[in-house]
Every structure is written in structure tokens, then in C-alpha cells.
Coordinates of C-alpha atoms in Angstrom, one line a residue:
M28 CA 62.0 -16.9 9.2
T29 CA 58.7 -15.1 9.1
R30 CA 55.8 -17.2 9.9
L31 CA 52.8 -16.8 7.6
P32 CA 49.5 -16.4 9.3
A33 CA 47.3 -19.4 9.2
P34 CA 44.6 -19.3 6.5
T35 CA 41.3 -18.2 7.7
R36 CA 38.8 -21.1 7.6
R37 CA 35.3 -20.3 6.4
P38 CA 32.6 -21.4 8.8
R39 CA 30.9 -24.6 7.9
P40 CA 27.3 -24.1 6.7
P41 CA 24.8 -25.7 9.1
R42 CA 23.6 -29.2 8.3
R43 CA 19.9 -29.7 7.6
S44 CA 19.5 -31.5 10.9
E45 CA 21.0 -28.5 12.8
I46 CA 18.5 -26.0 11.4
P47 CA 15.7 -25.4 13.9
S48 CA 12.2 -26.1 12.8
S49 CA 10.1 -23.0 12.0
G50 CA 6.9 -24.7 12.9
P51 CA 4.1 -25.9 10.7
V52 CA 3.7 -24.1 7.4
R53 CA 0.2 -23.0 6.6
R54 CA -0.7 -24.1 3.1
A55 CA -2.8 -21.8 1.0
S56 CA -6.3 -23.0 0.4
G57 CA -9.0 -22.0 -2.0
T58 CA -10.9 -20.0 0.7
G59 CA -8.9 -16.9 -0.1
P60 CA -9.7 -16.9 -3.8
V61 CA -13.4 -17.6 -3.0
L62 CA -13.5 -14.7 -0.7
G63 CA -11.8 -12.5 -3.3
A64 CA -14.3 -13.6 -6.0
I65 CA -17.2 -12.6 -3.7
L66 CA -15.5 -9.3 -3.0
D67 CA -15.1 -8.6 -6.7
H68 CA -18.5 -9.8 -8.0
G69 CA -20.9 -10.0 -5.1
P70 CA -23.7 -10.4 -4.8
V71 CA -22.8 -13.5 -6.7
A72 CA -24.1 -17.1 -6.9
R73 CA -22.0 -20.1 -5.7
S74 CA -22.0 -21.5 -9.3
T75 CA -20.5 -18.3 -10.6
V76 CA -17.8 -18.3 -7.9
A77 CA -16.9 -21.9 -9.0
R78 CA -16.6 -20.7 -12.6
L79 CA -14.5 -17.6 -11.6
T80 CA -12.1 -19.5 -9.3
G81 CA -11.9 -22.8 -11.3
L82 CA -12.8 -24.7 -8.2
S83 CA -15.4 -27.5 -8.2
P84 CA -19.0 -26.6 -7.0
A85 CA -18.5 -28.9 -4.0
S86 CA -15.3 -27.2 -3.0
V87 CA -16.9 -23.8 -3.3
T88 CA -19.8 -24.9 -1.1
G89 CA -17.3 -26.1 1.6
H90 CA -15.3 -22.8 1.5
V91 CA -18.5 -20.7 1.6
A92 CA -19.7 -22.6 4.6
Q93 CA -16.5 -21.7 6.5
L94 CA -16.7 -18.1 5.4
L95 CA -20.4 -17.9 6.5
S96 CA -19.5 -19.4 9.9
R97 CA -16.8 -16.8 10.4
G98 CA -19.1 -14.0 9.6
L99 CA -17.1 -12.7 6.6
V100 CA -19.8 -13.2 4.0
R101 CA -23.6 -13.3 4.1
E102 CA -26.4 -14.6 1.9
S103 CA -28.7 -12.0 0.2
A104 CA -32.2 -12.4 -1.2
E105 CA -32.8 -15.3 -3.5
T106 CA -33.0 -14.7 -7.2
T107 CA -34.5 -16.7 -10.1
G108 CA -34.2 -16.7 -13.8
P109 CA -36.5 -14.7 -16.2
R110 CA -40.3 -14.9 -15.4
G111 CA -39.5 -16.9 -12.3
L112 CA -38.0 -19.8 -14.3
G113 CA -34.9 -21.7 -13.2
R114 CA -33.6 -22.9 -9.9
P115 CA -33.4 -20.1 -7.3
H116 CA -29.9 -18.8 -6.4
V117 CA -28.8 -17.4 -3.0
P118 CA -26.2 -14.8 -3.9
L119 CA -23.3 -14.2 -1.6
E120 CA -21.7 -10.9 -0.6
I121 CA -19.1 -9.5 1.8
D122 CA -20.7 -8.9 5.3
T123 CA -19.7 -5.4 6.4
S124 CA -22.1 -5.4 9.4
R125 CA -20.0 -7.3 11.9
F126 CA -16.3 -6.5 11.6
L127 CA -13.9 -3.7 10.9
V128 CA -10.1 -3.4 10.6
A129 CA -8.0 -0.6 12.0
G130 CA -5.2 1.2 10.2
A131 CA -2.3 3.3 11.3
H132 CA 0.0 5.2 9.0
V133 CA 3.0 7.2 10.1
A134 CA 4.1 9.9 7.7
V135 CA 7.1 12.3 8.2
A136 CA 5.0 15.1 9.9
H137 CA 1.9 13.4 11.1
S138 CA 0.2 10.1 11.8
T139 CA -3.3 8.8 10.8
V140 CA -5.5 6.2 12.6
S141 CA -8.4 4.9 10.6
L142 CA -11.2 2.3 10.6
M143 CA -12.1 0.4 7.4
D144 CA -14.9 -2.0 6.6
L145 CA -14.3 -5.4 4.9
R146 CA -15.0 -3.8 1.5
G147 CA -12.1 -1.4 1.9
R148 CA -14.3 1.7 2.6
V149 CA -12.8 4.1 5.2
V150 CA -15.3 4.5 8.0
A151 CA -13.4 7.1 10.0
E152 CA -10.0 8.6 10.3
D153 CA -8.0 10.8 12.7
R154 CA -4.9 12.6 11.6
R155 CA -2.6 14.5 14.0
P156 CA 0.8 16.1 13.7
H157 CA 3.8 14.5 15.5
L158 CA 4.8 16.1 18.8
A159 CA 8.0 14.2 18.6
T160 CA 9.5 11.5 16.4
D161 CA 10.5 9.0 19.1
P162 CA 9.0 5.7 17.9
G163 CA 7.8 4.8 21.4
R164 CA 5.9 8.0 21.7
I165 CA 4.4 7.9 18.2
L166 CA 3.3 4.3 18.5
G167 CA 2.0 4.8 22.0
D168 CA -0.1 7.8 20.7
L169 CA -1.5 5.7 17.9
A170 CA -2.5 2.9 20.3
A171 CA -4.2 5.5 22.6
R172 CA -6.2 7.1 19.8
L173 CA -7.6 3.8 18.4
P174 CA -10.2 3.1 21.3
L175 CA -11.5 6.6 21.0
L176 CA -12.0 6.3 17.3
T177 CA -13.6 2.8 17.7
A178 CA -16.0 4.0 20.4
A179 CA -17.2 6.9 18.2
H180 CA -17.5 5.2 14.8
A181 CA -17.5 1.4 15.0
A182 CA -21.3 1.2 15.6
G183 CA -21.1 -2.1 17.4
R184 CA -18.7 -3.8 14.9
E185 CA -15.6 -5.5 16.3
V186 CA -12.1 -4.7 15.2
L187 CA -10.3 -7.7 13.8
A188 CA -6.8 -6.5 13.5
L189 CA -4.6 -3.4 13.1
G190 CA -2.6 -2.7 10.0
F191 CA 0.5 -0.5 10.1
A192 CA 2.1 1.2 7.2
T193 CA 4.9 3.7 6.7
G194 CA 7.6 4.6 4.1
H195 CA 11.1 3.4 3.4
R196 CA 12.2 -0.1 4.4
V197 CA 9.7 -2.3 6.3
D198 CA 10.0 -6.0 7.0
P199 CA 6.5 -7.5 7.1
A200 CA 7.6 -10.9 8.3
A201 CA 9.4 -9.6 11.3
G202 CA 6.9 -6.7 11.9
V203 CA 9.8 -4.3 12.0
V204 CA 10.5 -0.9 10.4
V205 CA 14.0 -1.6 9.2
E206 CA 14.9 2.0 8.5
H207 CA 13.1 5.3 8.1
P208 CA 15.7 8.0 7.7
H209 CA 13.3 10.9 7.8
L210 CA 12.0 9.9 11.3
G211 CA 15.4 8.6 12.5
W212 CA 13.9 5.1 13.1
R213 CA 16.0 2.0 12.8
A214 CA 15.0 -1.6 13.7
V215 CA 11.8 -0.5 15.4
P216 CA 9.7 -3.6 16.5
V217 CA 6.3 -2.1 15.5
R218 CA 4.3 -5.3 15.7
E219 CA 5.6 -6.2 19.2
I220 CA 4.9 -2.7 20.5
L221 CA 1.5 -2.2 19.0
S222 CA 0.3 -5.8 19.8
A223 CA 1.2 -5.3 23.5
A224 CA -0.5 -1.8 23.5
T225 CA -3.7 -2.8 21.7
G226 CA -4.2 -6.5 22.2
L227 CA -4.9 -6.8 18.5
P228 CA -3.1 -8.9 15.8
V229 CA -0.8 -6.4 14.1
H230 CA 0.3 -6.6 10.4
V231 CA 3.1 -4.3 9.2
D232 CA 4.2 -3.3 5.7
S233 CA 5.4 -0.4 3.6
H234 CA 2.7 2.1 2.5
S235 CA 3.6 1.6 -1.2
R236 CA 3.0 -2.2 -1.0
A237 CA -0.1 -1.6 1.1
L238 CA -1.5 0.7 -1.5
A239 CA -0.6 -1.7 -4.3
R240 CA -2.5 -4.4 -2.5
A241 CA -5.4 -2.0 -2.0
E242 CA -5.6 -1.3 -5.7
Q243 CA -5.6 -5.1 -6.4
M244 CA -8.4 -5.7 -3.9
F245 CA -10.6 -2.6 -4.2
G246 CA -9.3 -0.3 -6.9
E247 CA -8.0 -0.4 -10.5
V248 CA -8.8 -3.7 -12.1
S249 CA -5.8 -3.7 -14.5
T250 CA -3.5 -4.0 -11.4
R251 CA -4.5 -7.6 -10.9
R252 CA -2.0 -9.1 -13.4
S253 CA 1.0 -6.9 -12.8
T254 CA 1.6 -3.4 -11.5
V255 CA 4.1 -0.8 -10.4
L256 CA 3.0 1.7 -7.8
L257 CA 4.9 5.0 -7.5
F258 CA 4.4 6.9 -4.2
I259 CA 5.3 10.6 -4.3
G260 CA 5.0 12.4 -1.0
A261 CA 7.3 13.5 1.8
V262 CA 8.8 10.0 1.2
V263 CA 9.3 8.7 -2.4
D264 CA 9.2 5.0 -3.0
G265 CA 7.4 2.3 -4.9
A266 CA 6.1 -1.3 -5.1
F267 CA 6.1 -4.0 -7.7
A268 CA 3.6 -6.9 -8.0
T269 CA 3.0 -9.6 -10.5
A270 CA 0.4 -12.4 -10.6
G271 CA -1.1 -10.8 -7.5
E272 CA 2.1 -11.2 -5.5
L273 CA 4.0 -8.3 -4.1
H274 CA 7.8 -8.4 -4.3
R275 CA 9.6 -7.4 -1.1
G276 CA 13.2 -8.5 -1.7
P277 CA 15.5 -10.4 0.7
R278 CA 16.4 -7.1 2.5
S279 CA 12.9 -5.6 2.5
G280 CA 14.3 -3.0 0.0
A281 CA 12.2 -3.5 -3.1
G282 CA 10.7 -0.2 -4.2
S283 CA 13.6 2.0 -3.1
V284 CA 13.3 4.3 -6.1
A285 CA 14.1 7.6 -4.2
H286 CA 17.5 7.9 -5.9
L287 CA 16.6 7.3 -9.5
P288 CA 18.6 9.9 -11.4
L289 CA 16.5 12.5 -13.2
G290 CA 18.8 15.4 -13.8
S291 CA 17.6 19.0 -13.3
G292 CA 14.4 18.8 -15.3
G293 CA 15.9 21.0 -18.0
S294 CA 16.2 24.1 -15.8
G295 CA 19.8 23.8 -14.7
D296 CA 18.8 24.0 -11.0
A297 CA 18.9 20.4 -9.8
E298 CA 18.2 19.9 -6.1
P299 CA 21.0 18.5 -3.9
C300 CA 20.2 15.1 -2.4
S301 CA 21.0 13.6 0.9
C302 CA 23.1 10.9 -1.0
G303 CA 25.5 13.6 -2.1
R304 CA 24.4 13.7 -5.7
T305 CA 21.9 16.1 -7.5
G306 CA 18.9 15.4 -9.5
C307 CA 17.6 12.3 -7.6
L308 CA 13.9 11.6 -7.9
Q309 CA 13.2 12.3 -4.2
S310 CA 15.3 15.5 -4.0
E311 CA 13.4 16.9 -7.1
V312 CA 9.8 16.0 -6.3
S313 CA 9.4 15.4 -2.6
E314 CA 7.1 17.6 -0.5
R315 CA 10.1 19.4 1.1
A316 CA 11.6 20.2 -2.4
M317 CA 8.2 21.5 -3.5
I318 CA 8.0 23.9 -0.5
R319 CA 11.6 25.1 -1.2
R320 CA 10.8 25.8 -4.8
A321 CA 7.6 27.6 -3.9
A322 CA 9.6 29.9 -1.6
A323 CA 12.1 30.6 -4.3
Q324 CA 9.2 32.0 -6.3
S325 CA 8.0 34.1 -3.4
L326 CA 5.1 31.7 -2.7
Y327 CA 5.6 31.1 1.0
V328 CA 3.7 28.2 2.6
S329 CA 4.4 26.4 5.8
T330 CA 3.0 23.0 4.7
F331 CA 2.7 21.0 1.5
Q332 CA -1.1 21.0 2.0
E333 CA -1.1 24.8 1.8
L334 CA 0.7 24.6 -1.5
L335 CA -1.7 22.0 -2.8
D336 CA -4.7 24.2 -1.7
H337 CA -3.1 27.1 -3.7
A338 CA -2.9 24.8 -6.8
M339 CA -6.5 23.7 -6.4
A340 CA -7.5 27.4 -6.2
R341 CA -5.6 27.8 -9.6
E342 CA -2.7 30.0 -8.2
P343 CA -0.5 30.1 -11.3
R344 CA 2.9 29.5 -9.5
A345 CA 1.5 26.6 -7.5
V346 CA 0.0 25.0 -10.6
A347 CA 3.3 25.4 -12.5
L348 CA 5.1 23.7 -9.7
F349 CA 2.8 20.7 -9.7
R350 CA 3.0 20.5 -13.5
R351 CA 6.8 20.5 -13.3
R352 CA 6.6 17.8 -10.6
A353 CA 4.3 15.7 -12.9
R354 CA 6.8 15.9 -15.8
L355 CA 9.6 14.7 -13.5
V356 CA 7.5 11.9 -12.1
G357 CA 6.7 11.0 -15.7
R358 CA 10.5 10.5 -16.3
A359 CA 10.6 8.1 -13.4
A360 CA 7.4 6.4 -14.5
A361 CA 8.9 5.8 -18.0
L362 CA 12.0 4.2 -16.5
L363 CA 9.9 1.9 -14.3
L364 CA 7.6 1.0 -17.2
D365 CA 10.6 0.0 -19.3
M366 CA 12.2 -2.0 -16.5
F367 CA 9.1 -4.0 -15.5
D368 CA 6.7 -3.7 -18.5
P369 CA 3.7 -4.0 -16.1
E370 CA 0.0 -4.0 -17.1
C371 CA -0.5 -0.9 -15.1
L372 CA 1.5 1.9 -13.4
V373 CA -0.3 3.6 -10.5
V374 CA 0.8 7.1 -9.5
V375 CA 0.0 8.1 -5.9
E376 CA 0.5 11.9 -6.2
P377 CA -2.1 14.5 -5.4
G378 CA -1.5 16.6 -8.5
A379 CA -2.1 13.7 -10.8
G380 CA -5.1 12.7 -8.8
R381 CA -6.7 16.2 -8.6
L382 CA -5.4 18.4 -11.4
P383 CA -6.2 17.0 -14.9
E384 CA -3.3 18.9 -16.6
C385 CA -0.8 17.2 -14.2
L386 CA -2.0 13.8 -15.2
A387 CA -1.9 14.8 -18.9
D388 CA 1.7 16.1 -18.5
L389 CA 2.8 13.0 -16.7
R390 CA 1.3 10.7 -19.5
E391 CA 2.8 12.9 -22.2
E392 CA 6.3 12.5 -20.6
V393 CA 5.8 8.8 -20.4
G394 CA 4.8 8.7 -24.1
R395 CA 7.9 10.6 -25.1
R396 CA 10.4 8.6 -23.0
S397 CA 9.2 5.0 -22.6
W398 CA 10.3 2.4 -25.2
V399 CA 7.7 -0.1 -24.2
C400 CA 4.6 1.8 -23.2
D401 CA 2.5 2.5 -26.3
D402 CA -0.6 3.7 -24.6
P403 CA 0.0 5.9 -21.5
E404 CA -3.7 6.8 -21.3
R405 CA -4.4 3.2 -20.4
A406 CA -1.2 2.1 -18.7
V407 CA -0.7 5.1 -16.3
V408 CA -3.5 5.8 -13.8
P409 CA -3.8 7.9 -10.7
S410 CA -4.5 6.3 -7.3
S411 CA -8.0 5.0 -6.7
F412 CA -7.8 6.5 -3.2
T413 CA -6.9 10.1 -3.8
G414 CA -8.1 12.0 -0.8
S415 CA -7.9 9.0 1.5
V416 CA -4.5 7.5 0.6
L417 CA -3.0 7.5 4.1
A418 CA -6.2 6.3 5.8
T419 CA -6.4 3.5 3.3
A420 CA -2.7 2.3 3.6
G421 CA -2.8 1.1 7.1
G422 CA -6.2 -0.7 6.8
A423 CA -5.1 -2.3 3.6
V424 CA -2.3 -4.1 5.3
A425 CA -4.7 -5.8 7.6
L426 CA -7.3 -6.5 4.9
G427 CA -4.6 -7.9 2.6
A428 CA -3.7 -10.4 5.3
L429 CA -7.4 -11.3 5.9
Y430 CA -8.2 -11.8 2.2
T431 CA -5.0 -13.9 1.7
D432 CA -5.8 -16.2 4.7
P433 CA -9.4 -15.8 6.0
L434 CA -9.1 -19.1 7.8
G435 CA -6.0 -18.1 9.7
P436 CA -5.6 -17.2 13.4
W437 CA -8.0 -14.3 13.7
P438 CA -8.9 -14.2 17.4
A439 CA -12.1 -12.2 17.0
L440 CA -13.5 -14.7 14.5
P441 CA -15.2 -18.0 15.4
A442 CA -12.9 -21.0 15.2
V443 CA -12.8 -22.9 11.9
S444 CA -14.6 -26.2 12.3

């Protein structure tokens, strides 16, 4: 008689008592919203901060005292009401004189190191091409370049932290680049490597989420309630946020829009994609695809920047390529607007940011294809950081962490009393 195999027993889930403690959980306080209100409206009186945040005047006074002691805000000159009437106010503003954050962005062909002040303004940046794509070599090079940039441009200000951003799948909690197929990176412990090399706290995220956070902090006001950000470069990806919170997903995969199906753009010449299909968003509009299409029209360039320079100089073939790209991006934008119905969709793409006809084409395509967007002029906007996107992305990761938790463990800041 044939013996049947014993049934496979499913493993017992762990009991609550068996799950190790993750340590004390930091509870969000009102200090972050107070700092955010000062960023948005400063110089601003404490009474106005209380009204903006919904906190009591006494609570605001306590939060402000802690921010003053940490050197994150400062008091400016007193003001009074008309003709000197009324109680004097001492407005508050972000103090940009004492601290900076550093940023690092790794693109497919080059990396950028930057310094940014606490109001999100890029102080300096250094962009260099990769000599190799090995993660240890690239990250080591970033760490070596940072002290030189700081010595030349910090002007006595101390660097609080380093923010790191790149494309594809990034796990911010673990500080790991999960996967970056263009670079051949997989499970790279970026935080661990850069912390050891620089001695700084390191915060890690995808460049799309970093730029969405930068828009919320320093850019387009309409992104505060809900936003979709679409990043079109050598890598194509996105970010989604609502009520100020960025969605990451349980596998750090939120924003993976590279394979949205677009078809051939009506020309019958859809680009093959690495996934084996044709007409995917990334295969149609990436920088590599743009260079290939330029060559097919006898417009030979070695870099995407050269092609963009041709378009800025009004070379007809280059302009036509960027306008085609804008229409295809408009297709993807319409899909995302219908899926999420955000207050605002931000397009990070140099044509939309620099060539008015490209932005017009993109919005027109959205108007034709979206079922929910009835005002593309308002809902679809270019990046607030055109010309400094990559320098902004890394620094925004660090600043996002600071503005979320200004009383957290920031070694360069005085301890909270």
C-alpha cells in the first residue's frame, strides 16, 4: 500500500510575548507643526502660529522655546500695530545662519553632492560622472567629496545630517536601496556605509518621495493636501502623498510607474522595454529612449543634456522630441490623476519645466484623456526645483526628517531640556 506523505504543517505564528520589543516609540509632538508654520509664514508671531496650528498659546510658547534652544528658529525685530498701538510682537523665523544639511543623489550616469540651508535653498552642489557603478566605490566617492564641499561653502555653519536619494526601490526605514536595476544595485546598506564614512546621521529615500516632500515644504502650496509626483529622467518613477504623508508600501515599491502601458504614441514605432513588452512609459520617455530617437533623426548627441541644450536653442528636431515626450507623459499623468484624484500632480521633467509648449502639450493631453481632472492648468504643474532637482532631492530627505521630528536625536543640536 502506498503511504501518503504527511500533510505539511503551517508554522505557528509567533505569540505576542515572543515578539521582541522594538524599543520605545517616539510619539509625534506639536513641535514639528510649529516649525512648519514658521517655515511657511515667518517672520510670524507666536499668536499667529497658535492660530495656524490649532495649538494653545501656552503650548506654542513651550515648543518655540525648545526650537530656540536648538538654534532652529530665531526672533526678529519687534513689531507693533498701526501708529505704534498694540502690544509688541516678536516675530519668529527659521534660523539659516547656524546649520546646513548635506544631500547626495545617485543617478544612472552621475552623482551629486549638495549643501542646503534650513529653508531648502541649495547653497552649493558638485556633480560628477560615475567612474564605475560599484556601490562601495560610488558611496565612498560621495563621502570623500562632502568635506571638500563643506570647507568651501559652509561659511562656518555645521552640517546636521546627510540625506541620500536615488531612483527605483528604496527602503527608508532600513536605509537600504532595495533594487536599482540600472546600476545593478541590490540590497545596498546605504545608511550603514555612509554613516560610517561621514560620521553623520544619514536618512535615505527615493528621489521621487524626496521631491514630493520638498514640494510640500518649500514648493507648490497645492501639494500640501494630496499630490502625485511623476519623475521623468534616466529612471521613471513616482510618489503619492495625502494629508502630508508619503505612501511607501510594504515592499517599498509605491511609485513604480515605469511600466504603465502607453502604446506607441500613435506613430507605430513603440520602443521595446526591458520587461519584454513594448510601449511602457519608461521605454518611451526615458533619457536613453530620447537619445535613441534623436539618432534615428540624424541628431547625434552623446548625453541627454546635449539634447536638452539643442531644444533650448530651438533646434526643430530636438523640440519635436521633447513635445512628443510631453504628450506621452500627459497620457501617464491622466491615468494617475484618474487613479488618485489628487489636488495636484507635479511633473519633474526638464521639457515641462523649461519649454512652455511642452507644458501646454502635456496639459492638453491630460485634458483630453482624464475623466476627473477638469482644470489641467491648475492641477498639473512643473517642478518647483527645475534646474536644481537632483541637488534638492538628497537634501530634502534630511530636511524632511528634521521638520517631522525637530526634537529627535540630532547630535549636532543642543539636547532638549
